[in-house]
Structure formats: structure tokens, C-alpha cells
PDB file of C-alpha atoms in Angstrom:
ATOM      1  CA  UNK A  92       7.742 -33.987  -3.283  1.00 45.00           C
ATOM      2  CA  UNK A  93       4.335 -32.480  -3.372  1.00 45.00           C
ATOM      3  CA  UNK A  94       4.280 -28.863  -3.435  1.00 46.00           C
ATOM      4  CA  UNK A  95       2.935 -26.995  -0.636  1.00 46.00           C
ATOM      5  CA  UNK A  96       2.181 -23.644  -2.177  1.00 45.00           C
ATOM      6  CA  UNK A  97      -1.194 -22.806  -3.813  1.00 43.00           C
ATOM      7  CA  UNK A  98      -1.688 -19.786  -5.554  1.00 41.00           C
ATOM      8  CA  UNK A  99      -4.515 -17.329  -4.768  1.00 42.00           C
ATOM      9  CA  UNK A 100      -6.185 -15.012  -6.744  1.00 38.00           C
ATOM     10  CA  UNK A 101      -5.113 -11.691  -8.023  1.00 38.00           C
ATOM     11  CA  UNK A 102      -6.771  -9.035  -5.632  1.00 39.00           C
ATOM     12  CA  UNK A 103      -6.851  -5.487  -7.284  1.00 38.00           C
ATOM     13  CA  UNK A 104      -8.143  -2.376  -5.687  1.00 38.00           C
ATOM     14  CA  UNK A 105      -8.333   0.805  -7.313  1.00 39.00           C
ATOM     15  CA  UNK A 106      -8.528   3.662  -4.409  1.00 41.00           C
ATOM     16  CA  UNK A 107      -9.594   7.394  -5.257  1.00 43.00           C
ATOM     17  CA  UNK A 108      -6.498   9.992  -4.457  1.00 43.00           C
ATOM     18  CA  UNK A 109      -7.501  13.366  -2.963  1.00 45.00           C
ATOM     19  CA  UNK A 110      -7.988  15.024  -6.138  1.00 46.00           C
ATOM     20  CA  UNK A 111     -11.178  12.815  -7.357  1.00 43.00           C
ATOM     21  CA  UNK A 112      -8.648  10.943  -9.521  1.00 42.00           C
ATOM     22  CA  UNK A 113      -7.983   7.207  -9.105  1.00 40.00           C
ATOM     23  CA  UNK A 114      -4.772   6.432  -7.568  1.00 41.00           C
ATOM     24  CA  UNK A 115      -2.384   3.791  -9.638  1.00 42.00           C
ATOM     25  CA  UNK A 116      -3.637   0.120  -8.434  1.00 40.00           C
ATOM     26  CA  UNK A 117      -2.416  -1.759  -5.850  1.00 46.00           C
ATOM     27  CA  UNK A 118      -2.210  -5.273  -6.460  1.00 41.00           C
ATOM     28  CA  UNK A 119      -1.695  -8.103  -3.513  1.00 47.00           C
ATOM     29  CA  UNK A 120      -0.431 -11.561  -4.310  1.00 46.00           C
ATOM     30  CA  UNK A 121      -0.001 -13.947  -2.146  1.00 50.00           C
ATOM     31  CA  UNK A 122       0.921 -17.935  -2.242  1.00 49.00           C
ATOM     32  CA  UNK A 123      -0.915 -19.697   0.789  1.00 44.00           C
ATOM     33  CA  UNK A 124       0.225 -23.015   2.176  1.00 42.00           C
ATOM     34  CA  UNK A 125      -2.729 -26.032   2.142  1.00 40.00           C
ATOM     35  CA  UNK A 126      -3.721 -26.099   5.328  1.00 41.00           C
ATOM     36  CA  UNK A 127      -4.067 -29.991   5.153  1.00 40.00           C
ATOM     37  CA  UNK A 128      -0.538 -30.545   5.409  1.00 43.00           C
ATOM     38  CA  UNK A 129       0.082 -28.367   8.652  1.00 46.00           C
ATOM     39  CA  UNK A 130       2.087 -30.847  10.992  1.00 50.00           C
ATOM     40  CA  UNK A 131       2.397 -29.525  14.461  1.00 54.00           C
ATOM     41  CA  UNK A 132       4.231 -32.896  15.424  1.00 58.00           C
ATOM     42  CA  UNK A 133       7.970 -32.508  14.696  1.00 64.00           C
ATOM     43  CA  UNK A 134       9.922 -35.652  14.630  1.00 72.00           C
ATOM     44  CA  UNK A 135      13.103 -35.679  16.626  1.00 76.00           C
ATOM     45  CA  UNK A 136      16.108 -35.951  14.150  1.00 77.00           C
ATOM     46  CA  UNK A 137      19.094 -37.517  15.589  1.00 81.00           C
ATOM     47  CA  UNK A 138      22.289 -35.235  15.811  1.00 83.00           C
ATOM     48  CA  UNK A 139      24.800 -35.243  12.383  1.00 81.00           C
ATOM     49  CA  UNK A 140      27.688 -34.006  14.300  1.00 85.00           C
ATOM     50  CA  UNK A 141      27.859 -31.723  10.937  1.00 85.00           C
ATOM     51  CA  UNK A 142      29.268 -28.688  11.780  1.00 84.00           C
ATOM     52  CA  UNK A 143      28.890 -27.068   7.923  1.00 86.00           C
ATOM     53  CA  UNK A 144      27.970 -27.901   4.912  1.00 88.00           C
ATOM     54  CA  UNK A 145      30.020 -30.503   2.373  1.00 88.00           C
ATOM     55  CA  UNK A 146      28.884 -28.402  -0.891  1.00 89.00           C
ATOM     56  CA  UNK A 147      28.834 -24.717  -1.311  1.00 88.00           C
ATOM     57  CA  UNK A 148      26.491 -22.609  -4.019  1.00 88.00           C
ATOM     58  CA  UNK A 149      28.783 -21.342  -6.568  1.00 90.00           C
ATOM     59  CA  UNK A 150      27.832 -17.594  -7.204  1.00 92.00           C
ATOM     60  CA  UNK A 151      28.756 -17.674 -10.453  1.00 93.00           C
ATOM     61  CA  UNK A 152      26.634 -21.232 -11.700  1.00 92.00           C
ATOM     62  CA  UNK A 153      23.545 -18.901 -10.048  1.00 93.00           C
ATOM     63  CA  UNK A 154      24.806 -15.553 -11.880  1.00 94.00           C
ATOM     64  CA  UNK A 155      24.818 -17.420 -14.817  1.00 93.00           C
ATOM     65  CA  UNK A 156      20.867 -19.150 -14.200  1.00 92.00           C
ATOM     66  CA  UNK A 157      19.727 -15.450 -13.381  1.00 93.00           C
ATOM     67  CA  UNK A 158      21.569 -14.264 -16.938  1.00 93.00           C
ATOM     68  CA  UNK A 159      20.114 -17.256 -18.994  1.00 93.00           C
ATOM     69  CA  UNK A 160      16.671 -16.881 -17.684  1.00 92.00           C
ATOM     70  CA  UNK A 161      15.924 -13.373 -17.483  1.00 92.00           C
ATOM     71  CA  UNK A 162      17.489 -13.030 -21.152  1.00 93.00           C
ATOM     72  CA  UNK A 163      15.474 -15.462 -22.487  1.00 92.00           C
ATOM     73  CA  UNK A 164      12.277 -14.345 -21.108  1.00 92.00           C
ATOM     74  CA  UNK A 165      12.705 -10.943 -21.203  1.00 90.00           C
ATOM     75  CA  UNK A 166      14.717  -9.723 -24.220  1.00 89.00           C
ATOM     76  CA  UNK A 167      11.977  -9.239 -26.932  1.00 88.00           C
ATOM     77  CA  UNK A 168       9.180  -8.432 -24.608  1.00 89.00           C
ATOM     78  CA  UNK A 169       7.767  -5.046 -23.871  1.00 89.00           C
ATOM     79  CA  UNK A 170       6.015  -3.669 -20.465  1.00 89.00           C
ATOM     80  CA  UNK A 171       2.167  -4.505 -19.950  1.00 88.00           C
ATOM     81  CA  UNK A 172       1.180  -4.502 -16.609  1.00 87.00           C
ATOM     82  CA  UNK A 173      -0.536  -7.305 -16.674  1.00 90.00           C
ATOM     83  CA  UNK A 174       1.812  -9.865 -18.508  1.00 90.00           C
ATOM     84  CA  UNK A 175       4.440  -8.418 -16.141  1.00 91.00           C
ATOM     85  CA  UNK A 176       2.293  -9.621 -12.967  1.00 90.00           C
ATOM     86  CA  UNK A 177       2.456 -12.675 -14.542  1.00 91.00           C
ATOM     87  CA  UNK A 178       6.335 -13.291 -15.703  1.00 90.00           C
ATOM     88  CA  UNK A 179       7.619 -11.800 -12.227  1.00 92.00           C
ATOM     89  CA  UNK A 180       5.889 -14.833 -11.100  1.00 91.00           C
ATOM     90  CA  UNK A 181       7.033 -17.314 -13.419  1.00 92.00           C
ATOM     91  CA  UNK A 182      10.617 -16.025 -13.730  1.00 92.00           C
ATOM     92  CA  UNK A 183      10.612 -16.519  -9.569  1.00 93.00           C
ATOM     93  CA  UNK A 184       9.441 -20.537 -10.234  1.00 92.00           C
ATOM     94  CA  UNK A 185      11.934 -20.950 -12.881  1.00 93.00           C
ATOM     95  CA  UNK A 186      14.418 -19.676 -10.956  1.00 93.00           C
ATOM     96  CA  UNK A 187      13.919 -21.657  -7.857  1.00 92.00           C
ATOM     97  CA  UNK A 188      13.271 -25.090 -10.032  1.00 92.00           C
ATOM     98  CA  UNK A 189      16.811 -23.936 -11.692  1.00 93.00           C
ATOM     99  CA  UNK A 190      18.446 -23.354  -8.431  1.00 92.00           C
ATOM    100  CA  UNK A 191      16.578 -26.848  -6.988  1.00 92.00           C
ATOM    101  CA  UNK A 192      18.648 -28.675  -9.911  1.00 92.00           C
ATOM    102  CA  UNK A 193      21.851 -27.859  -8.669  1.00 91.00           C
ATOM    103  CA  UNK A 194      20.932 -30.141  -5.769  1.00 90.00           C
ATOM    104  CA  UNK A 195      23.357 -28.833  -3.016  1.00 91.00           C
ATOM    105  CA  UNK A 196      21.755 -30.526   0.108  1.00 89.00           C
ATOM    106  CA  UNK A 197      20.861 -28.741   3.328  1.00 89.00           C
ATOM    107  CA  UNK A 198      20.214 -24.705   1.409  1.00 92.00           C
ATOM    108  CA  UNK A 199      17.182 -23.104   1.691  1.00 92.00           C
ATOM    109  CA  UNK A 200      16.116 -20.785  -1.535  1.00 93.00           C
ATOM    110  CA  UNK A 201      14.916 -17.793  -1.371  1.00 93.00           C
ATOM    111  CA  UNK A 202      14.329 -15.797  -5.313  1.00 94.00           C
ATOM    112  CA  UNK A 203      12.857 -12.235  -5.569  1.00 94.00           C
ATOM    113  CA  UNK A 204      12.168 -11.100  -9.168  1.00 94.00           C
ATOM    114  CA  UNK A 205      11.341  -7.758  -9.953  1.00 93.00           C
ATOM    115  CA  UNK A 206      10.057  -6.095 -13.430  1.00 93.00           C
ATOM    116  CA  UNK A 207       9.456  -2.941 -13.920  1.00 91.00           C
ATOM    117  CA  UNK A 208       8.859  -0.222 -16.387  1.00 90.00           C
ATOM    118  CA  UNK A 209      11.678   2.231 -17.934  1.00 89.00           C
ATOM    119  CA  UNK A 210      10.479   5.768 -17.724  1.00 88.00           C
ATOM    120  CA  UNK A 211      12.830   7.852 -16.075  1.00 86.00           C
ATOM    121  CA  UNK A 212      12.176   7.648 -12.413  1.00 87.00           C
ATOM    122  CA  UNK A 213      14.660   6.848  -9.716  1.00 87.00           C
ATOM    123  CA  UNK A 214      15.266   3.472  -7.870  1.00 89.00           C
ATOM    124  CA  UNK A 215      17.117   2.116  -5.180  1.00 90.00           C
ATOM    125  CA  UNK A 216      17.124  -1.409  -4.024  1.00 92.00           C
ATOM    126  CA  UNK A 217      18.911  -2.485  -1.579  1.00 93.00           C
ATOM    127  CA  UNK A 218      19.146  -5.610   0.915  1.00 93.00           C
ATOM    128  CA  UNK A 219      20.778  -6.611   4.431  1.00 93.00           C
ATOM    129  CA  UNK A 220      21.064  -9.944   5.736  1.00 92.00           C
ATOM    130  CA  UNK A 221      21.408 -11.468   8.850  1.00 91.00           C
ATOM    131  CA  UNK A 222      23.586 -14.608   8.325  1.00 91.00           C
ATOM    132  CA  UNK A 223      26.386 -16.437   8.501  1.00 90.00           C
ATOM    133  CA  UNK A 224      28.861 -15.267   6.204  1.00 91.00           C
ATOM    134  CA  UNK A 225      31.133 -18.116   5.963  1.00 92.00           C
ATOM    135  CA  UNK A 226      27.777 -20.359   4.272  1.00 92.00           C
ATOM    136  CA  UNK A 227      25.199 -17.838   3.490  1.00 93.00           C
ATOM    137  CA  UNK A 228      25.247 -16.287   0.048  1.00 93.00           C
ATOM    138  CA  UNK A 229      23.309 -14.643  -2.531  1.00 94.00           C
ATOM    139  CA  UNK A 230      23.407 -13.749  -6.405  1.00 94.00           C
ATOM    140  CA  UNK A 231      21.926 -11.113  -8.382  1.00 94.00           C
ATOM    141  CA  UNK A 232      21.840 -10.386 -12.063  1.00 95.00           C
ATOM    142  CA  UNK A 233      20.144  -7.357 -13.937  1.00 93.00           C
ATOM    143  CA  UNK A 234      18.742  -7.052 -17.577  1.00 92.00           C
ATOM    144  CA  UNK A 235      17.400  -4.035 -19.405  1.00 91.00           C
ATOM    145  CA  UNK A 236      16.162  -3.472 -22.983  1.00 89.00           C
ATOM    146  CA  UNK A 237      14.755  -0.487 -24.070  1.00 89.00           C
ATOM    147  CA  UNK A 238      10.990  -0.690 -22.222  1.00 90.00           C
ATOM    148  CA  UNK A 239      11.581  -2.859 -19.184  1.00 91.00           C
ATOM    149  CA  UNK A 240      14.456  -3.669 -16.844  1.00 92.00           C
ATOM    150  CA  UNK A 241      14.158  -7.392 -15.086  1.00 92.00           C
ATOM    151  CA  UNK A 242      16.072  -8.197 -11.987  1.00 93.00           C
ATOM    152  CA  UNK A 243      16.858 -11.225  -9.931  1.00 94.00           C
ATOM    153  CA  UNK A 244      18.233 -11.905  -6.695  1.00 94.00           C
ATOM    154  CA  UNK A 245      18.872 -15.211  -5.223  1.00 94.00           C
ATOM    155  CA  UNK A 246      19.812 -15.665  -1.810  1.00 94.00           C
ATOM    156  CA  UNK A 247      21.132 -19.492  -0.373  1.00 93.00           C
ATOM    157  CA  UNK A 248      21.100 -19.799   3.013  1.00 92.00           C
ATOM    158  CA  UNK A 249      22.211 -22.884   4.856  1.00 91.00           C
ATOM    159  CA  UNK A 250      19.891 -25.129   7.079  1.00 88.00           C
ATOM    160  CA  UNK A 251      21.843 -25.785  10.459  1.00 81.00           C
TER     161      UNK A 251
ATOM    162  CA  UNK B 128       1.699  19.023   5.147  1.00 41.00           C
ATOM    163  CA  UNK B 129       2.479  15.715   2.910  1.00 42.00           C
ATOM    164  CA  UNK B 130       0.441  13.454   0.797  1.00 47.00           C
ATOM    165  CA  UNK B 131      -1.507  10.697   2.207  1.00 60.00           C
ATOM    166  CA  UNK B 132       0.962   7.933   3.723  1.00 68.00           C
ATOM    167  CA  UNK B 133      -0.275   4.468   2.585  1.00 71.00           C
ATOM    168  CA  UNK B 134       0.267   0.760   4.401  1.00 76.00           C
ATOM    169  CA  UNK B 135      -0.312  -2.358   2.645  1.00 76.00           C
ATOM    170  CA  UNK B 136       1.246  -5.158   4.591  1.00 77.00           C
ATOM    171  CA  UNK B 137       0.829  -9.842   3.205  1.00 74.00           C
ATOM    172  CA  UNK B 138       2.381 -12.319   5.210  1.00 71.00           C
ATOM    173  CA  UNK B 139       3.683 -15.764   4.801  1.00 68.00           C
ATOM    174  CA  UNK B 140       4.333 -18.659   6.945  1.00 64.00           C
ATOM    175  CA  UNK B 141       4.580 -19.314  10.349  1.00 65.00           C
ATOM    176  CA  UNK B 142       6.877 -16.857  11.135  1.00 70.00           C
ATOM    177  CA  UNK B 143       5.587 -14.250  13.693  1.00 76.00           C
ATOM    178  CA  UNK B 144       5.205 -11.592  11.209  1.00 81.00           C
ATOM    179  CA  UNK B 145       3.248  -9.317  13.051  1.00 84.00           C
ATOM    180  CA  UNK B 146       6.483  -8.463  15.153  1.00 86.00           C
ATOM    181  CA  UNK B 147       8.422  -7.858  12.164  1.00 88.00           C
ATOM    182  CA  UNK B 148       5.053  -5.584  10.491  1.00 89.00           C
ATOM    183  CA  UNK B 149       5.536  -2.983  13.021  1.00 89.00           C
ATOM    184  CA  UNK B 150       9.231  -3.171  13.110  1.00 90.00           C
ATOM    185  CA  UNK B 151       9.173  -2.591   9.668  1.00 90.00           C
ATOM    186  CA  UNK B 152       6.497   0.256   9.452  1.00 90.00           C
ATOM    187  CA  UNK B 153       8.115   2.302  12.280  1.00 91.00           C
ATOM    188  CA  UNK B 154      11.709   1.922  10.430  1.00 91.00           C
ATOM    189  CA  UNK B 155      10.130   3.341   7.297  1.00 91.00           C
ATOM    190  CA  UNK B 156       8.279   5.792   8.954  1.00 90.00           C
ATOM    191  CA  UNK B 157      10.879   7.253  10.532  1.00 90.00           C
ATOM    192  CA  UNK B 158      13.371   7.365   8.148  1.00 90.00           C
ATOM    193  CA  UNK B 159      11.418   8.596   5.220  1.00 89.00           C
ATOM    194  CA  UNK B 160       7.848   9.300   6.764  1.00 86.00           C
ATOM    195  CA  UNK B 161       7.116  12.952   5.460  1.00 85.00           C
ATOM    196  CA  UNK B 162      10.429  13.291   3.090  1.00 87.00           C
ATOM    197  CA  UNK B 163       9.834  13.986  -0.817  1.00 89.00           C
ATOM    198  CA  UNK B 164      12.404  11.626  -3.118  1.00 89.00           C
ATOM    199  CA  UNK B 165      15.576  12.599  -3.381  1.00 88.00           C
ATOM    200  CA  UNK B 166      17.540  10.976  -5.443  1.00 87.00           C
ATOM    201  CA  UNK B 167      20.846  12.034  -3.349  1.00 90.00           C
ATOM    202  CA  UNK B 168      19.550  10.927  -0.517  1.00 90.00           C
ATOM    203  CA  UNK B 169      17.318   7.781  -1.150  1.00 91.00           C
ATOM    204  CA  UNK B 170      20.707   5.739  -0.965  1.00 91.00           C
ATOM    205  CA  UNK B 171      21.252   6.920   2.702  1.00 92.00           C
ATOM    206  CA  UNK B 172      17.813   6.102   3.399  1.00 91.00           C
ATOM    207  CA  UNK B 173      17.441   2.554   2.075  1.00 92.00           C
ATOM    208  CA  UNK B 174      21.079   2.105   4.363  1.00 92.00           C
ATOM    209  CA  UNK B 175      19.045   3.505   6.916  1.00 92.00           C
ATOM    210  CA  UNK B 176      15.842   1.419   6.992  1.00 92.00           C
ATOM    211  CA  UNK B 177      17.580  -1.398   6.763  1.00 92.00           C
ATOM    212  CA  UNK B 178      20.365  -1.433   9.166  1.00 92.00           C
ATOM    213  CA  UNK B 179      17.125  -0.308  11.790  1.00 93.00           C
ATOM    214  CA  UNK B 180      14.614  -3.118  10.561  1.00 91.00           C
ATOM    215  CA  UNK B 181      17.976  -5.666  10.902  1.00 92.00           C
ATOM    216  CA  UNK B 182      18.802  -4.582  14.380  1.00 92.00           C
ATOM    217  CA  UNK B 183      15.365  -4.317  15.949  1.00 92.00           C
ATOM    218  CA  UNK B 184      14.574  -7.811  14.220  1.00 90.00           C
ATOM    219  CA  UNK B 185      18.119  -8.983  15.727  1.00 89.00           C
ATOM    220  CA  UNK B 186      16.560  -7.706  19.266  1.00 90.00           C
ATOM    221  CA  UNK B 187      13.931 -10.226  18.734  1.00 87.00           C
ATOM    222  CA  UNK B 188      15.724 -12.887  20.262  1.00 86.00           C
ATOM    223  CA  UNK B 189      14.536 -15.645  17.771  1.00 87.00           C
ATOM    224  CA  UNK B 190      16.643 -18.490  15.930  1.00 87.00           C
ATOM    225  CA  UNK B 191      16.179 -16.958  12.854  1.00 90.00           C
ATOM    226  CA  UNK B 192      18.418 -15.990   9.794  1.00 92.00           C
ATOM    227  CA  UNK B 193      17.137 -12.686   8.475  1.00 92.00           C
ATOM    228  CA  UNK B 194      16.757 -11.462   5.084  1.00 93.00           C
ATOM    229  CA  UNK B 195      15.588  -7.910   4.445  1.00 93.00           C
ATOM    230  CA  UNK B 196      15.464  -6.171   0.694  1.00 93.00           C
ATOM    231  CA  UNK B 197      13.865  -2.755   0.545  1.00 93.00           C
ATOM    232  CA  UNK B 198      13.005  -0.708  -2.971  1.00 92.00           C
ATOM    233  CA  UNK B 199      12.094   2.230  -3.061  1.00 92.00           C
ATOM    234  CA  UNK B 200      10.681   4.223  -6.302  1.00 91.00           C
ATOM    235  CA  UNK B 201       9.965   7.685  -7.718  1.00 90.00           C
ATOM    236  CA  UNK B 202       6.268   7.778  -8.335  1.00 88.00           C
ATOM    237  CA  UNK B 203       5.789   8.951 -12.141  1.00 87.00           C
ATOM    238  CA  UNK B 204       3.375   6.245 -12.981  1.00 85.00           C
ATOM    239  CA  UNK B 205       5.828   3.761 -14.252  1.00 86.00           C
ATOM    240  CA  UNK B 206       4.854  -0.014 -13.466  1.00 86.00           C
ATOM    241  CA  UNK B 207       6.969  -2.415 -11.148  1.00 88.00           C
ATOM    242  CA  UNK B 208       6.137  -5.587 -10.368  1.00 90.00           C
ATOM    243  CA  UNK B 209       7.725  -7.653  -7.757  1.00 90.00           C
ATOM    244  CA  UNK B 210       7.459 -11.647  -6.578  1.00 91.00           C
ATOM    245  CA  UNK B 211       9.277 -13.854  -4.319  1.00 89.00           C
ATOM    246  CA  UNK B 212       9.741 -17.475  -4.611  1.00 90.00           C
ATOM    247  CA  UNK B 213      10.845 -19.365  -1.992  1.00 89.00           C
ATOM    248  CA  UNK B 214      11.930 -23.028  -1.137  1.00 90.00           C
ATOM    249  CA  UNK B 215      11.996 -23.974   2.639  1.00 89.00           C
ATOM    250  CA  UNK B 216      10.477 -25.130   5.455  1.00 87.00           C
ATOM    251  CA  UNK B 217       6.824 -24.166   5.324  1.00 85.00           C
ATOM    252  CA  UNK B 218       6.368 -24.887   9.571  1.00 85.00           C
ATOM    253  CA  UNK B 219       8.925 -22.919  10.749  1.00 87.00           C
ATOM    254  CA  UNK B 220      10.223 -19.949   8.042  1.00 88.00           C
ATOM    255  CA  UNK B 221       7.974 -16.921   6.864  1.00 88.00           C
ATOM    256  CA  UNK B 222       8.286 -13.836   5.538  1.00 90.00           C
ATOM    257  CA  UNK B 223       6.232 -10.828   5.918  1.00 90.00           C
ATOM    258  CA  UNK B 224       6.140  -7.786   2.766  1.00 91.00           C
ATOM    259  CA  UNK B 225       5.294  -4.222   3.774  1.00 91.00           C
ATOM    260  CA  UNK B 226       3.949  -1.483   1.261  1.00 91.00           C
ATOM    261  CA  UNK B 227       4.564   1.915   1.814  1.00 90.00           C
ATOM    262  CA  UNK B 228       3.514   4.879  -0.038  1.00 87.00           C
ATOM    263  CA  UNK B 229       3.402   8.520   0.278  1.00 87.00           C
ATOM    264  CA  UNK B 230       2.850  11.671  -2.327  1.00 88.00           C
ATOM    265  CA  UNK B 231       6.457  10.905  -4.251  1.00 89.00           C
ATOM    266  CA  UNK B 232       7.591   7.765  -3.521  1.00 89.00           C
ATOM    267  CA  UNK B 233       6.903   4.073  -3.209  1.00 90.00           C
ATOM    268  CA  UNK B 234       9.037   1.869  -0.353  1.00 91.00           C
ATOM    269  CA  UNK B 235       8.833  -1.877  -0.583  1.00 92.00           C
ATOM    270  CA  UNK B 236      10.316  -3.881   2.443  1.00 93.00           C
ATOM    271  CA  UNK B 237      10.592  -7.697   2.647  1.00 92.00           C
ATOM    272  CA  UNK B 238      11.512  -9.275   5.632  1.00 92.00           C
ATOM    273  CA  UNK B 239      12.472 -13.194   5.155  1.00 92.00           C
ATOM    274  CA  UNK B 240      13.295 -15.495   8.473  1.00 91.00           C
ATOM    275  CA  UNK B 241      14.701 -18.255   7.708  1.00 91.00           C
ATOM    276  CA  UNK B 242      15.029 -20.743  11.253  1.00 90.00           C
ATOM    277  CA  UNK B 243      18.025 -22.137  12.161  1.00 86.00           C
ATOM    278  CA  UNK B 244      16.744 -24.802  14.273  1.00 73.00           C
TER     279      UNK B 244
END
């Protein structure tokens, strides 16, 4: 299956605060689709008569992908902002090839990987979703060492 | 009078993300627009932003699955990076990523619509 997503190139801007001093960068990445495989002809699919799915996502097979993976990658490292840009990125295709593996048919994948230096500020992240409960569901694991704290969140969401 | 209040807003997909953009910006904006961090308060406000970006995005109408993570972060020049991977349908699902910054804080929202049919 040929992958769709290409990635672009960094884009950095470095913007002056109010006080003549520059302001921390602001980075933008984004993956673009090729724009030779845009099909605006759907095919009809004929009905399943599948009212759910045959195999569920086990939370704790992902749990355990987010633990290997972000402890691998991340235990002996230390924060640089620019090899971080870089493993938040890989970390979020390893995770989705992992997840892929597992094979259960009819999920869609969605992996958010964040990375970000320890130094004493405060966090929150949080997420709602819109769903169905009864086949929708996510998994999150978080790592720390002492200069960096990695986290992953996968979300599975089933393709009526 | 606060610090500058910053936008930064990337799309992805097909999904009509301008819709979500503004739904997004005017959540934020009202729920933290011109507070300082707090850290008793920021998880009230995270609830906050999202159970508003969630409903207005439910008022949309579409046949979409919603997904909706927001960080937010005390500005003290500490690093955070943050990327999404994704594997779907590339016609029909998006997602759209808002930045928002003011003097104290950072607020990241990501909005991901998955379709249904």
C-alpha cells in the first residue's frame, strides 16, 4: 500500500516579543497528501450487514507498544530541541507501523506523541472524544527520566 | 492589560477545518483569553475548552467521530514538541491543530474527524 503522506519541510520563524527580545520559535510541521492520488470518484461498496466489529484493540497489547517504544527510544537520551522535533516524529511512525501490525480490520489510527523538556513548569493535557464507546478506544503511556518526559496516546476508532 | 495573544493554526485533510479553526479559537479564547496560569485552575480550564470545542463541533451536523486533545503549558522556556500520526482515510478524515499563546501560557488544541460514512 503506497503511502500517501509526504513530509514537508521544517518552517521556523523566530518573531521579536515587545521587549526587543526574540520570542521562543515557533515551529510548523505539517505532512501533505500527493495531490496525484486525490480520487473524487468513490466506488459504491455493497452493504456488509456488519453491525460491529469481529476484533476489538486490546488496551493493554497498545499500553504495552507505547511502554516498549518510548523506553527504548527515550531512556538514555537527553532534551535538544532539535533531535526532539525529530523523535516526536519518528516515535508517532513507529507507533502507528506497531499498531498497523496488530492487523485488527476496519480501525482507523490515530497516534499523538509529545516530548518535552523537564524544568519545572506546569502541564495539563487533556482529551475528549466524540465516539462510540462500545468500539472506540484509546491508550496512553508516559515515560520520564531525569531531562525529558515522552508521552503517547493512541486512539482506535472503528470505521462503520 | 495582557501580553500579546498569539494564533498559529495547520490543517490536514479534507475535513472542513476552517469550521472547526474558529470553533476552536473562540473556545480558547473564552475560556482562558486574558487569564495568567494557574496551576489550580488550568484543570478546570482544559475541562472547559474541551467540553465547548466537543459540543459546538457536535452542532456541526457532520458524520464525523471527533477527537479533541488540548495541552496547555507554563511558559518558562522549557521545550515541547508535539506530532501526530495518523492512519485513515485521506478523502474523507482531517484534522485541524490550533496554537495559542499568550504572556504565561501555551494552549495546544487538536481537533481529529474521523467520518463515519
Amino acid at each position: 500500500m503506497s503511502d500517501l503522506l509526504k513530509d514537508r519541510a521544517l518552517k521556523k520563524e523566530k518573531k521579536m516579543g515587545k521587549d526587543g527580545r526574540p520570542k521562543d520559535s515557533i515551529s510548523t510541521v505539517s505532512n501533505v497528501e500527493d495531490p496525484l492520488h486525490h480520487d473524487d470518484t468513490r466506488l459504491p461498496t455493497e452493504n456488509t450487514y456488519q453491525l460491529g466489529p469481529y476484533k476489538r484493540h486490546s488496551v493493554p497489547v497498545i499500553t504495552e507498544i507505547l511502554k516498549d517504544v518510548l523506553t527504548c527510544y527515550l531512556q538514555h537520551e537527553t532534551y535538544e530541541a532539535e533531535w526532539s522535533r525529530q523523535m516526536t516524529k519518528t516515535l508517532c511512525d513507529v507507533i502507528r507501523a506497531r499498531v498497523k501490525e496488530l492487523m485488527i480490520p476496519r480501525y482507523k489510527t490515530v497516534v499523538i506523541v509529545n516530548i518535552g523538556q523537564l524544568s519545572g513548569q506546569g502541564m495539563q493535557i487533556s482529551s475528549r472524544c466524540l465516539w462510540d464507546a462500545t468500539n472506540d478506544t484509546f491508550a496512553t503511556y508516559s515515560f520520564k527520566n531525569s531531562s525529558l518526559f515522552g508521552l503517547a496516546i493512541v486512539y482506535v476508532v472503528y470505521f462503520e | 492589560m495582557t501580553g500579546t495573544e498569539d494564533t498559529q493554526t495547520s490543517y490536514e485533510g479534507s475535513f472542513g477545518a476552517k469550521e472547526a479553526e474558529a470553533i476552536v479559537k473562540e473556545s480558547v479564547d473564552a475560556t482562558i483569553g486574558g487569564e495568567d496560569y494557574n496551576k489550580d485552575q488550568v484543570n478546570k480550564w482544559t475541562a472547559a475548552i474541551l467540553e465547548r470545542c466537543i459540543s459546538d463541533l457536535c452542532k456541526l451536523g457532520k458524520q464525523y467521530k471527533y477527537i479533541v486533545t488540548c495541552a496547555v503549558t507554563q511558559k518558562t522556556g522549557a521545550g515541547l514538541h508535539a506530532a501526530n500520526s495518523c492512519f485513515w482515510d485521506t478523502a474523507l478524515d482531517g484534522s485541524c491543530t490550533v496554537k495559542w499563546e499568550n504572556r504565561t501560557m501555551y494552549c495546544i488544541v487538536s481537533v481529529f474527524a474521523l467520518s463515519i460514512a
